[in-house]
PDB file of C-alpha atoms in Angstrom:
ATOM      1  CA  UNK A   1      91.986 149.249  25.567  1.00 42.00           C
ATOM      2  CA  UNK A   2      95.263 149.719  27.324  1.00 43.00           C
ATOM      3  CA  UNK A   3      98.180 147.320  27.051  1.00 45.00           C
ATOM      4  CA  UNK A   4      98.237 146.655  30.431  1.00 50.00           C
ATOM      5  CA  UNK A   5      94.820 145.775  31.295  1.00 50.00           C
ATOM      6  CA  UNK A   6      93.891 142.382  33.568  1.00 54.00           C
ATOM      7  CA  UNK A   7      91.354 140.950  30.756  1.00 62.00           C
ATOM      8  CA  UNK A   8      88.066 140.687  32.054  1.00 74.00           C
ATOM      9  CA  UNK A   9      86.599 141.575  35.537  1.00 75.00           C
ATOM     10  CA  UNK A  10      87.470 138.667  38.210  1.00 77.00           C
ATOM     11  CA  UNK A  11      90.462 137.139  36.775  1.00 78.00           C
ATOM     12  CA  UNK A  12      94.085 136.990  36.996  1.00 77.00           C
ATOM     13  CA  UNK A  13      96.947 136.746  34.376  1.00 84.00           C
ATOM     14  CA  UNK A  14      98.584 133.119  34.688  1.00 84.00           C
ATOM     15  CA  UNK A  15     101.334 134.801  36.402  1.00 85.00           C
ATOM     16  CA  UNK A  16      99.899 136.245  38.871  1.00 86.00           C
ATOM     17  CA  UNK A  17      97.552 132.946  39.592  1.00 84.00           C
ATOM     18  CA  UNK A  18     100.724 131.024  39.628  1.00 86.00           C
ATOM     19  CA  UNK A  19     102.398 133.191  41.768  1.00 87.00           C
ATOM     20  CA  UNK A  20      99.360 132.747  44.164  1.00 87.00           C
ATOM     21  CA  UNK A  21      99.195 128.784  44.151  1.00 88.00           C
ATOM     22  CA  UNK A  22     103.312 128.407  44.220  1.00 87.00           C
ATOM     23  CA  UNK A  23     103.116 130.909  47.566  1.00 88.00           C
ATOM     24  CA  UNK A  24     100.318 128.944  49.325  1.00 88.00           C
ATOM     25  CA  UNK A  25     101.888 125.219  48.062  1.00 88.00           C
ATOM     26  CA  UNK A  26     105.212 126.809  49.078  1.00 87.00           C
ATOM     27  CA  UNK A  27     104.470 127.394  52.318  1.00 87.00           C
ATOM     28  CA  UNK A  28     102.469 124.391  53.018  1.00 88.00           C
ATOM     29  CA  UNK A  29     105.416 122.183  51.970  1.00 88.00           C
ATOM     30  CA  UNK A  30     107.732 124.191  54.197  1.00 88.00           C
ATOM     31  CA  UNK A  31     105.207 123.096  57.031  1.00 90.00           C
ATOM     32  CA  UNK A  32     105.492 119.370  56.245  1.00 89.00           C
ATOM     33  CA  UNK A  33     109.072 119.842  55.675  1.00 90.00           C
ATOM     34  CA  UNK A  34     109.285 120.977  59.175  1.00 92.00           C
ATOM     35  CA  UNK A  35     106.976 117.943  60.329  1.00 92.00           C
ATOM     36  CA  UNK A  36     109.141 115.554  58.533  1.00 91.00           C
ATOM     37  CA  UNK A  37     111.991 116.716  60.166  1.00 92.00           C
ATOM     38  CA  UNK A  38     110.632 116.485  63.914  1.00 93.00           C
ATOM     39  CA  UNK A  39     109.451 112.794  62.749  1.00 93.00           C
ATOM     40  CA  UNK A  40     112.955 112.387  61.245  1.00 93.00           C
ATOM     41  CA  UNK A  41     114.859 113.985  64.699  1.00 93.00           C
ATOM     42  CA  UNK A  42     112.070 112.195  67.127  1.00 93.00           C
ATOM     43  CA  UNK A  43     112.969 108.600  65.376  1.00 93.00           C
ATOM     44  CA  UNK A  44     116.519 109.118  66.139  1.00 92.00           C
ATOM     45  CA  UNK A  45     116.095 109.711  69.701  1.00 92.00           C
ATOM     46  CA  UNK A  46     113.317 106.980  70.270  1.00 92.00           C
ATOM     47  CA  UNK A  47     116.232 104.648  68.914  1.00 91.00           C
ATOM     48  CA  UNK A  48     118.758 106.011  71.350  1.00 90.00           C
ATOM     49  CA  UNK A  49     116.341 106.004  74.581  1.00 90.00           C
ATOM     50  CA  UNK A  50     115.236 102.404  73.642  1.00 88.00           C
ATOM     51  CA  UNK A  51     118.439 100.997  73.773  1.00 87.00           C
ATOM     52  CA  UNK A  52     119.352 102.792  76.631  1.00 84.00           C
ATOM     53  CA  UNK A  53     115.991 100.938  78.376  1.00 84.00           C
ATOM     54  CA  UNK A  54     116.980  97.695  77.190  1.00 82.00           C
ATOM     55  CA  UNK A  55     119.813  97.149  79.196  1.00 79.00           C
ATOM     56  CA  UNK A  56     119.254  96.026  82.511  1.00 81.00           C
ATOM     57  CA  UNK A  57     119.502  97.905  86.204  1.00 78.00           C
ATOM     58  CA  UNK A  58     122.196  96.718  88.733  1.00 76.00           C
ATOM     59  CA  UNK A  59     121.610  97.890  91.947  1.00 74.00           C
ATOM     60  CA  UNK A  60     125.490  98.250  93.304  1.00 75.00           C
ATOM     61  CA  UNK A  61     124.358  99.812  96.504  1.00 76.00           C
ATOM     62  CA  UNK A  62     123.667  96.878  98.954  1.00 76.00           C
ATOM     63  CA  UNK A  63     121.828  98.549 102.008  1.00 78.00           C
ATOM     64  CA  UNK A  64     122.570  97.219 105.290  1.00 81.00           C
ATOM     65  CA  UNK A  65     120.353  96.221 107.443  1.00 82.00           C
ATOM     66  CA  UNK A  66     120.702  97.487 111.046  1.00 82.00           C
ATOM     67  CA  UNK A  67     118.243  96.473 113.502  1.00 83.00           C
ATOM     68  CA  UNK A  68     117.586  98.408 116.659  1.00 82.00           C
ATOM     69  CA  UNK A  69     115.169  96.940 119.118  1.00 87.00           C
ATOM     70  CA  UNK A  70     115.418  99.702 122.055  1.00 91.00           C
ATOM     71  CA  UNK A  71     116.350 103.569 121.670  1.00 91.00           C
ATOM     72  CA  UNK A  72     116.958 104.727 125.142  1.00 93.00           C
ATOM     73  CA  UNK A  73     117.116 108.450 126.070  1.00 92.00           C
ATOM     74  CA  UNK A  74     118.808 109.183 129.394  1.00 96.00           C
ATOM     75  CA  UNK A  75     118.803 112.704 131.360  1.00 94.00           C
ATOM     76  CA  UNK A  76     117.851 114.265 128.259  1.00 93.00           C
ATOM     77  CA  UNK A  77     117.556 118.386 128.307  1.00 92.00           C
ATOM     78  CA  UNK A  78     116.132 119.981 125.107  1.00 90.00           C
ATOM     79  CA  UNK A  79     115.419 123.816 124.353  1.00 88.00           C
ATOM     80  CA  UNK A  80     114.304 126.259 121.246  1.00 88.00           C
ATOM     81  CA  UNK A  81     116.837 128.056 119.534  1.00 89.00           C
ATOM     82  CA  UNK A  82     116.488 131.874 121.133  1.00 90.00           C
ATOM     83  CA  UNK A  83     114.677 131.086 123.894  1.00 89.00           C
ATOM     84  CA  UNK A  84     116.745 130.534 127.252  1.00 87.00           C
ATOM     85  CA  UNK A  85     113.907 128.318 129.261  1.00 90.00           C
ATOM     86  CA  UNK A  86     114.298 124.354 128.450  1.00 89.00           C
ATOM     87  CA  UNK A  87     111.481 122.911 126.156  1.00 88.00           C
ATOM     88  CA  UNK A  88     111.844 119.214 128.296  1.00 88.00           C
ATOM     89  CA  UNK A  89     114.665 119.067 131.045  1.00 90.00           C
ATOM     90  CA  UNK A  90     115.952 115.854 132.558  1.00 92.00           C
ATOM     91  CA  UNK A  91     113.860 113.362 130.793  1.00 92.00           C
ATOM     92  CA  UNK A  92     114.605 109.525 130.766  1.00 94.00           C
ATOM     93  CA  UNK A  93     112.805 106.776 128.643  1.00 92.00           C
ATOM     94  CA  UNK A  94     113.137 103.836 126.195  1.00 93.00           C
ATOM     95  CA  UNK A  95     110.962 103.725 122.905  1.00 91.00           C
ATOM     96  CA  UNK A  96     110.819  99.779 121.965  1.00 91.00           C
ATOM     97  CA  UNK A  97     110.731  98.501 118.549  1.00 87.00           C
ATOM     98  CA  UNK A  98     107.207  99.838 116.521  1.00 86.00           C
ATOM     99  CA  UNK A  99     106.345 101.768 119.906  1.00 89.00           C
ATOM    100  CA  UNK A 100     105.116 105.448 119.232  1.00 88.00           C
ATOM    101  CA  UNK A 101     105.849 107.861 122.057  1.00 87.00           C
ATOM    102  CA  UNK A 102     104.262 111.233 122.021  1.00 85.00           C
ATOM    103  CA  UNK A 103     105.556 113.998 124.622  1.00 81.00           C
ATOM    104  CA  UNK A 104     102.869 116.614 125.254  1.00 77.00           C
ATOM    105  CA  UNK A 105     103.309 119.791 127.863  1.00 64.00           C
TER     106      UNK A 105
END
C-alpha cells in the first residue's frame, strides 16, 4: 500500500470532508450574512420614512377661486400653422357657465 492512499473506496480523509462542509457552511453563512444586512439597512430606512410620514401636510398654496360665468369671443379669426386659408374667420359667440359648444365645418 502506498503512503498516500484515500483508505477505502468511497471515503474521504477528515480533511478533505472538512474542507467540504466548512466551503458549503461558509458560503451559506455569507448568504444570511448578506440577508441580515438588507434586514439590518431596510430597518434603518423604515425608521427614517416613518417619521418622515408622521408629521403632518400643510397645504401653503391657497388656490383662488375665480369664477367666470360668460366667456365671450368677438370677431374671432383662427388658422393652422402653414396653411394660409383661415380655419374659422369672423366668428362671434358667448359660452355660459357648464355650456359645451362644439364648432363643426
Amino acid at each position: 500500500m502506498s503512503s498516500t492512499s484515500a483508505g477505502r473506496p468511497g471515503t474521504w480523509p477528515a480533511s478533505r470532508l472538512f474542507l467540504a462542509c466548512f466551503t458549503k457552511l461558509a458560503t451559506k453563512v455569507s448568504h444570511a450574512s448578506k440577508l441580515f444586512n438588507a434586514v439590518q439597512k431596510a430597518q434603518v430606512s423604515w425608521v427614517r420614512i416613518r417619521l418622515l410620514m408622521s408629521d403632518p401636510i400643510y397645504d401653503h398654496y391657497q388656490k383662488e377661486e375665480k369664477v367666470i360665468n360668460d366667456l365671450t369671443f368677438n370677431h374671432v379669426t383662427t388658422f393652422y400653422h402653414g396653411h394660409p386659408e383661415t380655419a374659422v374667420k369672423d366668428i362671434n359667440f358667448t359660452a355660459s357657465a357648464n355650456e359645451i359648444i362644439g364648432i363643426t365645418g
